[in-house]
Amino acid sequence: METMMRASVLTGPQTIELQERPVPEPGPDEALVRVGSVGVCGSDVHYYKDGRIGSMVVEGPLVLGHEVGGTIIAVGQAVDPTRVGERVALEPQRPCRRCRPCKTGHLNLCPNMEFFATPPIDGAFCDYVTLPADFAHPVPDSLSDAAVGLLEPLSVGIWANRKGGTVAGSRVFITGAGPIGAVAALSARAMGATDIIVSDPAESRRQRISELASARSVDPTAGFDPSEVEADVFLECSGATPALLDGLKALRPGGSAVMVGLGDEHVSLPLQDIAVREVTLTGIFRYVDTWPVAISLAAGGQVDLDALVTARFGLEDVEAALTSDSDPMSMKSVVVVNEDS
Amino acid sequence: METMMRASVLTGPQTIELQERPVPEPGPDEALVRVGSVGVCGSDVHYYKDGRIGSMVVEGPLVLGHEVGGTIIAVGQAVDPTRVGERVALEPQRPCRRCRPCKTGHLNLCPNMEFFATPPIDGAFCDYVTLPADFAHPVPDSLSDAAVGLLEPLSVGIWANRKGGTVAGSRVFITGAGPIGAVAALSARAMGATDIIVSDPAESRRQRISELASARSVDPTAGFDPSEVEADVFLECSGATPALLDGLKALRPGGSAVMVGLGDEHVSLPLQDIAVREVTLTGIFRYVDTWPVAISLAAGGQVDLDALVTARFGLEDVEAALTSDSDPMSMKSVVVVNEDS
Amino acid sequence: METMMRASVLTGPQTIELQERPVPEPGPDEALVRVGSVGVCGSDVHYYKDGRIGSMVVEGPLVLGHEVGGTIIAVGQAVDPTRVGERVALEPQRPCRRCRPCKTGHLNLCPNMEFFATPPIDGAFCDYVTLPADFAHPVPDSLSDAAVGLLEPLSVGIWANRKGGTVAGSRVFITGAGPIGAVAALSARAMGATDIIVSDPAESRRQRISELASARSVDPTAGFDPSEVEADVFLECSGATPALLDGLKALRPGGSAVMVGLGDEHVSLPLQDIAVREVTLTGIFRYVDTWPVAISLAAGGQVDLDALVTARFGLEDVEAALTSDSDPMSMKSVVVVNEDS
Amino acid sequence: METMMRASVLTGPQTIELQERPVPEPGPDEALVRVGSVGVCGSDVHYYKDGRIGSMVVEGPLVLGHEVGGTIIAVGQAVDPTRVGERVALEPQRPCRRCRPCKTGHLNLCPNMEFFATPPIDGAFCDYVTLPADFAHPVPDSLSDAAVGLLEPLSVGIWANRKGGTVAGSRVFITGAGPIGAVAALSARAMGATDIIVSDPAESRRQRISELASARSVDPTAGFDPSEVEADVFLECSGATPALLDGLKALRPGGSAVMVGLGDEHVSLPLQDIAVREVTLTGIFRYVDTWPVAISLAAGGQVDLDALVTARFGLEDVEAALTSDSDPMSMKSVVVVNEDS
């Protein structure tokens, strides 16, 4: 067993260094995981480019990456030792388990949460990570390493649709045909939505998402009247304020809007219209209990995560991976840490 | 049986005339009600002063008043004739019963709704009105005429708390200690809320609501830090934008905000904060199935509606009633149409 | 326009007569529908064979049939006249719209309900029927006449899964691989269930349902241990008491059991086990707001209703249709009333 | 600090011995509590008399008692040391926090649960106990020691009403006017139920519960027709099968029945009636997140727990306490372990 490992570290503004670090040791309830594949998330890009997301600020060296698949290579004393060798998807959160949110089904809102790649907690652009063993979810061999990592963004899509109340027969309106819009649409489809409409100004992206998720698509800049949509659920996945305003108009009375993409800090909203139509507006933050369903959907073929991957990089090229989203047709870049995890 | 009746009619901007009109005839499924008491609502005042509320514009003569108690004096052929003589509270809405919202428990969102005192539908500042018999709810003799009319604003309070998810043990934060804040607080208490905090800048109103609803009160202008409240539910009942912004801060993560008072058409909101704390924002529009519980609460003594009445007027003094809210200590003005309904 | 029509009438115990009857006239809010295809339901068979289902007793001539597709050929004065010519699926219920259940989203529990083919209300084994126009749901041309009729049993499957709480990722255990088990499984799949297990003693039926609904199947008579299933939802679709008892054991703690098939009037249940595992037991009766989603699922190809049809009969052969379920491999028999509806 | 303590131990069938035992030491996340008062529960009596409850069998010495109030006198290293001296109510469960039920808001269904006074886990008829510090809930000084212990049965009542869906305006039917019926009725009232009907054959008990909980009461043996009740919620608190059958009839269509009392292992139920009226039947097992609301209700005066206490015993008289329920007017016996906790 090695004692040192590679870690790709954000050491300063837009500066990534490949460093040597000690391999971490699993605590009693933890698993040590050899990292296979890690997807690149918009939040990684934000920390790399801006050094912060809202009130969360990078103040020291930070390992990014939280969309992780790998293999358990050791476990703590309180963990079933037969789990060594298991291929797993990592749920990258470590809630306290003792606060009221944790004990009532809202662990995503735990005030003591430690979350991968959120300052000052390190993420997974490195060879080995530890995590609570119950947050390492076993996956079938039929899923590729990249797909295992992308169960994390799929979880975001599932959680967004749960918050929005997507059910069989729902009409779901999605703004933004990037990676978040894609997992939102794929999740909506898997949850039984029978009409999914994605709005994006770029034709090439509209075309791609229509194929990926059996969605209709619309160009918001070309005479589109959102008030004719009458959606049950609206998932804002672009971060663009005009998209948010479109989506609110696109909802039927009593419909639900969910902010999934990170948008402007303050936005002027048509509150009287929201009130008299009893529209509901909320956002999402992490997720609760999404891996079991995400794994089932991916393993059962309802969702094809490999189709989302548009570029692959090695651990030595994390910086290139973090800037690869400048291509508007980029969907998901993946860092392959260990080929044969 | 009389054939003509008195009606207090809004005939132009800030102009009320007492007119003679024919007594209406009940349709097959309707009841004819002799009006006893009618509460004055902020929406009545808006139509009187501004001629509109948002997109709803007064374009012809309009009878105001929709908080109504009275007595059934005739019924249509499809209605149980023994109901004649019944004292009733009027649920002032006439949904189509055939649209999808009507058939799925959301009749308040019926696109074909005809609602009392909402242009061009007449209200109840008059001697007689008709309504669907199933929206005339029988009330016990123990309730005063005024209280019977005020079951309508109590219904608003109940619906607001239902939308907000108030349950036993909830902490509820309310902005605005006027009549809407009062029914919101009374309803919250009746639904089991164990901590109710009302914010209002006027000390006299704070004191009054503390007594009425066993609520704590705070002065938002005096060093109050809303982020320490950690409320489960926030009910905005003032229409003031600063109050709305306070309330959003006062919610715990995962809490619910409900806009009850009519505020500005557009408001700039802290959307990132709403999203990362998974706060939910919605509003209310009318109500569904609130009279049975409102009647039970008032009849059982859990809610004292008579305590809300601060002034009484005759039908010939509707204009005075509509301007009586200029007194900041005014809570509910009531128009006594027929003393002995 | 014809004035007389054919009607297949249950005139006595196990006696069906083809009679001439006047074509009904639509009321103001109604549509007159030329019947295309009518599926045969187990309840039709019960009324034919036993003259009753529980407390609902046939006491006079009765037209059976309530799984109906057809074409609107006339409408009442309050209905949009452009609907004439529309192909429609019939939701065979006529609630009062005025009781509390009707107004709160539970019209299936309306105490004044008139339901097709439930004594003394006639059904649709005849050329023409009337119904409230809002219960005649437009369908796309891509659906066959038989499929349009079978939206009714699909509605049963959808309602059963809604009651059971099936969501994306659910494991659903179904007992009985007949027509009700089939629509339950198809609905579960469409609502995102990722593991569906159907129990039936007949191998041929197990094989068929596995193909129809991508379900796993088990033989309850061959060493099957239900306690290993750990299902989220259990849908009893066989009417057999041993199946019900199996299914209760098959639920995880906190799981939900729904009685869909008609079983014994009284059954001895393991109540302590239900209590300490917080299992929930309920049943279903009709449905609310299922046609829109059923139509979407069938039109979108998520559910193939034509694959359920195992036999077709003419209106003159209703008796043969009603006895066709003696073949254990019978799934759905369909009465084709008018070829070209 | 003492090192030995008194413990009242069930050492054999209907045999209690007062023994000396070492004072336990708190683990890192635990609190050591000096026990003040412990209520006697029906389950304690079952273990004492029968040596078992269903599949849970006493196989060695067991300390009973799980309705506990006391004072923190020491804490583990991970616990805020300022908590020493805090008066607390004990939530007597120790879930694993790592299973799926624990992480999704259903910790009461944790398969690894260790629960006070449930074999082989000791309870609190002794001077000192340890528990996870987050399950020791701080209480205000206004609550008596006995009341603090009785927050546990109040939690049962709250959980029963939550499961049953009691809300403001509910009509709640309760069978059994003993201690469980009492906390069920008190909780229903606190959650806004406006009509509570308690059925019990003993007039003295009916009279007492009417006063305690502002409930109506009925004698089930005297011409009572349960089908006229039309309750929204039915809470079975007697364990008697005829009461359960009465209650099912007393529910309106769509109503909910909850088994709170421990009844017969198998009961023959009218399943067709349950199904066609869409009645829901479930039971309860422990509770989730009830102490905060129970404390609020007791501290705010909505629920008077002291009024439930009908007898007090010392730790040396646990056996007398366990047999005190032979008096039909016994409500709650309390063991005062340390007067001045």
Tab-separated table of C-alpha atoms in Angstrom, chain A residues 9-341:
chain	number	residue	atom	x	y	z
A	9	VAL	CA	-4.420	21.486	-5.712
A	10	LEU	CA	-5.860	24.967	-6.294
A	11	THR	CA	-3.052	26.998	-4.698
A	12	GLY	CA	-4.053	30.482	-5.751
A	13	PRO	CA	-6.205	32.404	-8.193
A	14	GLN	CA	-6.471	30.309	-11.340
A	15	THR	CA	-3.467	28.270	-10.295
A	16	ILE	CA	-3.460	24.498	-10.058
A	17	GLU	CA	-0.451	22.473	-8.872
A	18	LEU	CA	0.039	18.726	-8.871
A	19	GLN	CA	1.401	17.920	-5.409
A	20	GLU	CA	2.432	14.889	-3.385
A	21	ARG	CA	0.329	14.315	-0.293
A	22	PRO	CA	0.032	11.518	2.235
A	23	VAL	CA	-2.640	8.957	1.524
A	24	PRO	CA	-5.387	9.625	4.102
A	25	GLU	CA	-6.357	6.975	6.643
A	26	PRO	CA	-9.963	5.935	7.058
A	27	GLY	CA	-11.591	6.632	10.425
A	28	PRO	CA	-13.562	3.863	12.174
A	29	ASP	CA	-16.727	4.419	10.118
A	30	GLU	CA	-14.990	5.373	6.901
A	31	ALA	CA	-13.909	3.886	3.627
A	32	LEU	CA	-10.676	4.678	1.795
A	33	VAL	CA	-11.437	4.965	-1.907
A	34	ARG	CA	-9.058	4.842	-4.834
A	35	VAL	CA	-10.424	7.496	-7.158
A	36	GLY	CA	-11.324	6.385	-10.668
A	37	SER	CA	-13.091	9.208	-12.442
A	38	VAL	CA	-14.158	12.718	-11.384
A	39	GLY	CA	-16.525	14.936	-13.334
A	40	VAL	CA	-15.888	18.659	-13.583
A	41	CYS	CA	-18.710	20.760	-12.139
A	42	GLY	CA	-19.525	24.407	-12.692
A	43	SER	CA	-18.797	25.025	-9.028
A	44	ASP	CA	-15.223	23.731	-9.504
A	45	VAL	CA	-14.855	26.215	-12.341
A	46	HIS	CA	-16.229	29.033	-10.178
A	47	TYR	CA	-13.753	28.352	-7.367
A	48	TYR	CA	-10.905	28.125	-9.887
A	49	LYS	CA	-11.833	31.333	-11.711
A	50	ASP	CA	-13.358	33.530	-8.977
A	51	GLY	CA	-12.035	32.018	-5.759
A	52	ARG	CA	-15.535	32.019	-4.299
A	53	ILE	CA	-19.189	31.153	-4.712
A	54	GLY	CA	-21.285	33.669	-2.811
A	55	SER	CA	-20.249	33.537	0.809
A	56	MET	CA	-18.047	30.447	0.360
A	57	VAL	CA	-14.501	31.717	-0.182
A	58	VAL	CA	-11.290	29.821	-0.960
A	59	GLU	CA	-8.750	30.916	1.648
A	60	GLY	CA	-6.092	28.215	1.417
A	61	PRO	CA	-4.975	25.370	-0.830
A	62	LEU	CA	-8.006	23.385	-1.977
A	63	VAL	CA	-8.470	20.142	-3.870
A	64	LEU	CA	-11.481	20.468	-6.192
A	65	GLY	CA	-13.715	17.723	-7.636
A	66	HIS	CA	-16.827	16.120	-6.122
A	67	GLU	CA	-18.391	13.979	-8.873
A	68	VAL	CA	-16.543	10.825	-7.981
A	69	GLY	CA	-16.465	7.137	-8.710
A	70	GLY	CA	-13.831	4.744	-7.408
A	71	THR	CA	-13.067	1.539	-5.563
A	72	ILE	CA	-12.903	0.852	-1.835
A	73	ILE	CA	-9.425	-0.297	-0.924
A	74	ALA	CA	-9.624	-0.167	2.872
A	75	VAL	CA	-12.209	0.381	5.557
A	76	GLY	CA	-12.269	1.465	9.187
A	77	GLN	CA	-12.804	-0.997	11.997
A	78	ALA	CA	-16.559	-0.399	12.266
A	79	VAL	CA	-17.144	-1.124	8.570
A	80	ASP	CA	-17.875	-4.496	7.015
A	81	PRO	CA	-14.441	-5.609	5.735
A	82	THR	CA	-15.976	-7.458	2.795
A	83	ARG	CA	-16.649	-4.078	1.238
A	84	VAL	CA	-12.983	-3.798	0.238
A	85	GLY	CA	-12.865	-4.139	-3.525
A	86	GLU	CA	-16.333	-2.712	-4.049
A	87	ARG	CA	-16.808	-0.228	-6.882
A	88	VAL	CA	-18.628	2.751	-5.433
A	89	ALA	CA	-20.176	6.114	-6.234
A	90	LEU	CA	-19.279	8.798	-3.699
A	91	GLU	CA	-21.978	10.946	-2.166
A	92	PRO	CA	-19.687	13.857	-1.388
A	93	GLN	CA	-21.292	15.108	1.809
A	94	ARG	CA	-20.509	14.546	5.470
A	95	PRO	CA	-23.402	15.774	7.606
A	96	CYS	CA	-23.177	15.848	11.401
A	97	ARG	CA	-26.086	13.381	11.834
A	98	ARG	CA	-26.975	15.002	15.161
A	99	CYS	CA	-28.705	18.271	14.311
A	100	ARG	CA	-32.438	18.543	13.787
A	101	PRO	CA	-32.251	18.749	9.964
A	102	CYS	CA	-30.076	15.615	9.905
A	103	LYS	CA	-32.548	13.683	12.031
A	104	THR	CA	-35.640	14.753	10.130
A	105	GLY	CA	-34.689	13.940	6.565
A	106	HIS	CA	-33.014	17.221	5.629
A	107	LEU	CA	-29.348	16.411	5.977
A	108	ASN	CA	-28.572	18.630	2.998
A	109	LEU	CA	-29.392	21.589	5.242
A	110	CYS	CA	-27.087	20.463	8.084
A	111	PRO	CA	-25.346	23.572	9.445
A	112	ASN	CA	-22.279	21.479	10.270
A	113	MET	CA	-21.963	19.931	6.819
A	114	GLU	CA	-18.548	19.175	5.394
A	115	PHE	CA	-18.853	18.942	1.631
A	116	PHE	CA	-16.220	17.809	-0.860
A	117	ALA	CA	-14.437	20.642	-2.687
A	118	THR	CA	-16.169	23.339	-0.679
A	119	PRO	CA	-13.688	25.491	1.272
A	120	PRO	CA	-11.972	24.434	3.416
A	121	ILE	CA	-12.866	20.781	2.686
A	122	ASP	CA	-10.804	19.025	0.017
A	123	GLY	CA	-12.365	17.236	-2.920
A	124	ALA	CA	-11.299	14.341	-5.106
A	125	PHE	CA	-8.878	15.457	-7.828
A	126	CYS	CA	-6.356	13.104	-6.210
A	127	ASP	CA	-5.581	9.404	-5.957
A	128	TYR	CA	-7.317	8.567	-2.679
A	129	VAL	CA	-10.080	9.981	-0.535
A	130	THR	CA	-11.860	8.902	2.628
A	131	LEU	CA	-15.558	9.274	3.332
A	132	PRO	CA	-18.186	7.808	5.674
A	133	ALA	CA	-18.725	4.271	4.431
A	134	ASP	CA	-22.492	4.720	4.211
A	135	PHE	CA	-21.964	7.513	1.697
A	136	ALA	CA	-19.999	5.169	-0.589
A	137	HIS	CA	-22.773	3.559	-2.645
A	138	PRO	CA	-22.070	0.240	-4.381
A	139	VAL	CA	-22.585	0.289	-8.143
A	140	PRO	CA	-22.927	-2.519	-10.670
A	141	ASP	CA	-20.111	-3.336	-13.067
A	142	SER	CA	-22.312	-2.348	-15.984
A	143	LEU	CA	-21.694	1.330	-15.182
A	144	SER	CA	-18.515	2.913	-16.522
A	145	ASP	CA	-16.197	4.825	-14.189
A	146	ALA	CA	-17.242	8.103	-15.778
A	147	ALA	CA	-20.927	7.239	-15.377
A	148	VAL	CA	-20.375	6.414	-11.717
A	149	GLY	CA	-18.961	9.896	-11.136
A	150	LEU	CA	-21.821	11.486	-13.036
A	151	LEU	CA	-24.360	10.005	-10.638
A	152	GLU	CA	-23.631	13.182	-8.675
A	153	PRO	CA	-24.988	15.622	-11.274
A	154	LEU	CA	-27.810	13.160	-11.934
A	155	SER	CA	-28.596	13.462	-8.229
A	156	VAL	CA	-28.864	17.202	-8.701
A	157	GLY	CA	-31.363	16.623	-11.483
A	158	ILE	CA	-33.361	14.192	-9.378
A	159	TRP	CA	-33.409	16.521	-6.380
A	160	ALA	CA	-34.480	19.445	-8.573
A	161	ASN	CA	-37.400	17.448	-9.915
A	162	ARG	CA	-38.357	16.222	-6.456
A	163	LYS	CA	-38.401	19.782	-5.172
A	164	GLY	CA	-40.448	20.827	-8.189
A	165	GLY	CA	-42.892	17.971	-7.732
A	166	THR	CA	-42.399	16.291	-11.104
A	167	VAL	CA	-44.630	13.224	-11.391
A	168	ALA	CA	-45.934	10.995	-14.148
A	169	GLY	CA	-47.664	13.187	-16.700
A	170	SER	CA	-45.962	16.434	-15.687
A	171	ARG	CA	-45.087	19.111	-18.191
A	172	VAL	CA	-41.619	20.382	-17.257
A	173	PHE	CA	-40.100	23.590	-18.609
A	174	ILE	CA	-36.301	23.858	-18.384
A	175	THR	CA	-34.183	26.896	-19.187
A	176	GLY	CA	-30.596	26.152	-20.212
A	177	ALA	CA	-29.452	23.180	-22.281
A	178	GLY	CA	-26.062	22.726	-20.619
A	179	PRO	CA	-25.080	19.895	-18.287
A	180	ILE	CA	-27.482	20.923	-15.510
A	181	GLY	CA	-30.348	21.303	-17.950
A	182	ALA	CA	-29.456	17.881	-19.317
A	183	VAL	CA	-29.571	16.053	-15.987
A	184	ALA	CA	-32.738	17.954	-15.098
A	185	ALA	CA	-34.365	16.790	-18.326
A	186	LEU	CA	-33.122	13.214	-17.998
A	187	SER	CA	-34.403	13.047	-14.430
A	188	ALA	CA	-37.747	14.546	-15.387
A	189	ARG	CA	-38.142	11.917	-18.084
A	190	ALA	CA	-37.227	9.124	-15.672
A	191	MET	CA	-39.774	10.401	-13.157
A	192	GLY	CA	-42.556	10.147	-15.706
A	193	ALA	CA	-42.744	13.655	-17.158
A	194	THR	CA	-44.495	13.322	-20.497
A	195	ASP	CA	-43.742	16.761	-21.907
A	196	ILE	CA	-40.327	18.345	-21.434
A	197	ILE	CA	-39.573	21.673	-23.067
A	198	VAL	CA	-36.037	23.078	-22.966
A	199	SER	CA	-35.315	26.698	-23.782
A	200	ASP	CA	-31.830	27.732	-24.966
A	201	PRO	CA	-30.723	30.393	-27.421
A	202	ALA	CA	-28.097	28.131	-29.056
A	203	GLU	CA	-29.527	25.913	-31.766
A	204	SER	CA	-26.765	23.325	-31.527
A	205	ARG	CA	-27.439	22.858	-27.815
A	206	ARG	CA	-31.187	22.691	-28.376
A	207	GLN	CA	-30.670	19.960	-30.912
A	208	ARG	CA	-28.402	17.986	-28.640
A	209	ILE	CA	-30.720	18.070	-25.649
A	210	SER	CA	-33.700	17.096	-27.748
A	211	GLU	CA	-31.889	13.922	-28.666
A	212	LEU	CA	-30.451	13.232	-25.220
A	213	ALA	CA	-33.686	13.597	-23.296
A	214	SER	CA	-36.536	13.234	-25.795
A	215	ALA	CA	-37.330	16.854	-25.073
A	216	ARG	CA	-38.926	19.541	-27.176
A	217	SER	CA	-36.826	22.675	-27.399
A	218	VAL	CA	-37.574	26.337	-27.986
A	219	ASP	CA	-35.528	29.405	-28.861
A	220	PRO	CA	-36.358	32.074	-26.237
A	221	THR	CA	-35.138	34.819	-28.560
A	222	ALA	CA	-37.438	33.982	-31.445
A	223	GLY	CA	-40.987	35.038	-30.734
A	224	PHE	CA	-41.474	32.514	-27.971
A	225	ASP	CA	-44.426	33.276	-25.674
A	226	PRO	CA	-43.764	31.536	-22.361
A	227	SER	CA	-47.292	32.144	-21.092
A	228	GLU	CA	-48.548	29.546	-23.550
A	229	VAL	CA	-46.478	26.773	-22.006
A	230	GLU	CA	-48.606	26.167	-18.894
A	231	ALA	CA	-45.920	24.026	-17.281
A	232	ASP	CA	-46.432	22.171	-14.025
A	233	VAL	CA	-42.769	22.509	-13.090
A	234	PHE	CA	-40.079	24.984	-14.102
A	235	LEU	CA	-36.402	24.185	-13.559
A	236	GLU	CA	-34.073	27.153	-14.058
A	237	CYS	CA	-30.733	25.687	-15.164
A	238	SER	CA	-29.026	28.596	-16.922
A	239	GLY	CA	-28.359	31.167	-14.227
A	240	ALA	CA	-29.698	33.829	-16.578
A	241	THR	CA	-32.230	36.274	-15.169
A	242	PRO	CA	-34.288	36.580	-18.374
A	243	ALA	CA	-34.615	32.796	-18.370
A	244	LEU	CA	-35.905	32.866	-14.796
A	245	LEU	CA	-38.490	35.502	-15.702
A	246	ASP	CA	-39.563	33.517	-18.761
A	247	GLY	CA	-39.977	30.415	-16.678
A	248	LEU	CA	-42.160	32.073	-14.082
A	249	LYS	CA	-44.488	33.121	-16.889
A	250	ALA	CA	-44.395	29.607	-18.310
A	251	LEU	CA	-45.917	28.078	-15.168
A	252	ARG	CA	-49.584	27.259	-14.820
A	253	PRO	CA	-51.330	28.625	-11.728
A	254	GLY	CA	-50.165	26.551	-8.782
A	255	GLY	CA	-46.980	25.493	-10.570
A	256	SER	CA	-43.505	25.261	-9.024
A	257	ALA	CA	-40.264	26.979	-9.986
A	258	VAL	CA	-36.905	25.641	-8.840
A	259	MET	CA	-33.638	27.533	-9.196
A	260	VAL	CA	-31.006	24.937	-10.031
A	261	GLY	CA	-28.400	27.050	-11.795
A	262	LEU	CA	-26.547	29.736	-9.907
A	263	GLY	CA	-27.897	33.110	-10.974
A	264	ASP	CA	-27.607	36.730	-9.923
A	265	GLU	CA	-27.530	37.459	-6.220
A	266	HIS	CA	-30.535	39.783	-6.421
A	267	VAL	CA	-33.271	39.698	-9.047
A	268	SER	CA	-36.401	41.798	-9.411
A	269	LEU	CA	-39.376	39.442	-9.549
A	270	PRO	CA	-43.067	39.933	-10.434
A	271	LEU	CA	-44.317	39.189	-6.941
A	272	GLN	CA	-47.980	40.068	-7.428
A	273	ASP	CA	-48.140	37.671	-10.336
A	274	ILE	CA	-46.464	34.950	-8.265
A	275	ALA	CA	-48.921	35.538	-5.450
A	276	VAL	CA	-52.209	35.674	-7.326
A	277	ARG	CA	-51.313	32.579	-9.346
A	278	GLU	CA	-50.059	30.752	-6.218
A	279	VAL	CA	-46.832	29.905	-7.978
A	280	THR	CA	-44.103	28.553	-5.716
A	281	LEU	CA	-40.448	29.530	-6.022
A	282	THR	CA	-37.582	27.739	-4.368
A	283	GLY	CA	-34.054	26.536	-5.035
A	284	ILE	CA	-31.981	23.486	-4.308
A	285	PHE	CA	-28.896	22.877	-2.243
A	286	ARG	CA	-27.239	19.464	-2.488
A	287	TYR	CA	-29.605	16.474	-2.137
A	288	VAL	CA	-30.953	13.788	0.149
A	289	ASP	CA	-31.198	10.073	-0.640
A	290	THR	CA	-30.718	10.394	-4.370
A	291	TRP	CA	-27.945	7.863	-5.049
A	292	PRO	CA	-30.115	4.749	-4.726
A	293	VAL	CA	-32.513	6.007	-7.374
A	294	ALA	CA	-29.754	7.499	-9.526
A	295	ILE	CA	-27.952	4.159	-9.550
A	296	SER	CA	-31.172	2.303	-10.385
A	297	LEU	CA	-31.956	4.643	-13.253
A	298	ALA	CA	-28.456	4.466	-14.711
A	299	ALA	CA	-28.135	0.711	-14.225
A	300	GLY	CA	-31.558	0.094	-15.707
A	301	GLY	CA	-30.763	2.110	-18.805
A	302	GLN	CA	-33.406	4.800	-18.200
A	303	VAL	CA	-30.601	7.372	-18.102
A	304	ASP	CA	-27.437	7.228	-20.237
A	305	LEU	CA	-24.755	9.161	-18.371
A	306	ASP	CA	-21.891	8.260	-20.709
A	307	ALA	CA	-23.629	10.247	-23.414
A	308	LEU	CA	-22.983	13.403	-21.406
A	309	VAL	CA	-19.189	13.124	-21.515
A	310	THR	CA	-17.647	15.477	-24.073
A	311	ALA	CA	-13.982	15.478	-22.967
A	312	ARG	CA	-11.542	13.472	-20.841
A	313	PHE	CA	-8.382	14.639	-19.088
A	314	GLY	CA	-5.693	13.104	-16.883
A	315	LEU	CA	-5.032	14.195	-13.313
A	316	GLU	CA	-2.083	16.229	-14.572
A	317	ASP	CA	-4.445	18.206	-16.809
A	318	VAL	CA	-7.054	19.379	-14.310
A	319	GLU	CA	-6.399	22.987	-15.289
A	320	ALA	CA	-7.272	22.193	-18.898
A	321	ALA	CA	-10.369	20.351	-17.705
A	322	LEU	CA	-11.443	23.376	-15.643
A	323	THR	CA	-11.230	25.668	-18.654
A	324	SER	CA	-12.745	23.261	-21.154
A	325	ASP	CA	-16.248	24.661	-20.633
A	326	SER	CA	-15.367	27.718	-22.696
A	327	ASP	CA	-16.534	25.600	-25.643
A	328	PRO	CA	-20.309	26.189	-25.695
A	329	MET	CA	-20.844	22.603	-26.842
A	330	SER	CA	-18.945	21.245	-23.865
A	331	MET	CA	-21.275	19.180	-21.696
A	332	LYS	CA	-19.271	17.209	-19.188
A	333	SER	CA	-15.513	17.043	-18.862
A	334	VAL	CA	-14.190	14.146	-16.863
A	335	VAL	CA	-10.855	13.748	-15.117
A	336	VAL	CA	-9.682	10.152	-15.303
A	337	VAL	CA	-7.585	9.801	-12.169
A	338	ASN	CA	-6.924	6.074	-12.262
A	339	GLU	CA	-7.818	4.226	-15.451
A	340	ASP	CA	-8.409	0.958	-13.761
A	341	SER	CA	-9.911	2.043	-10.485
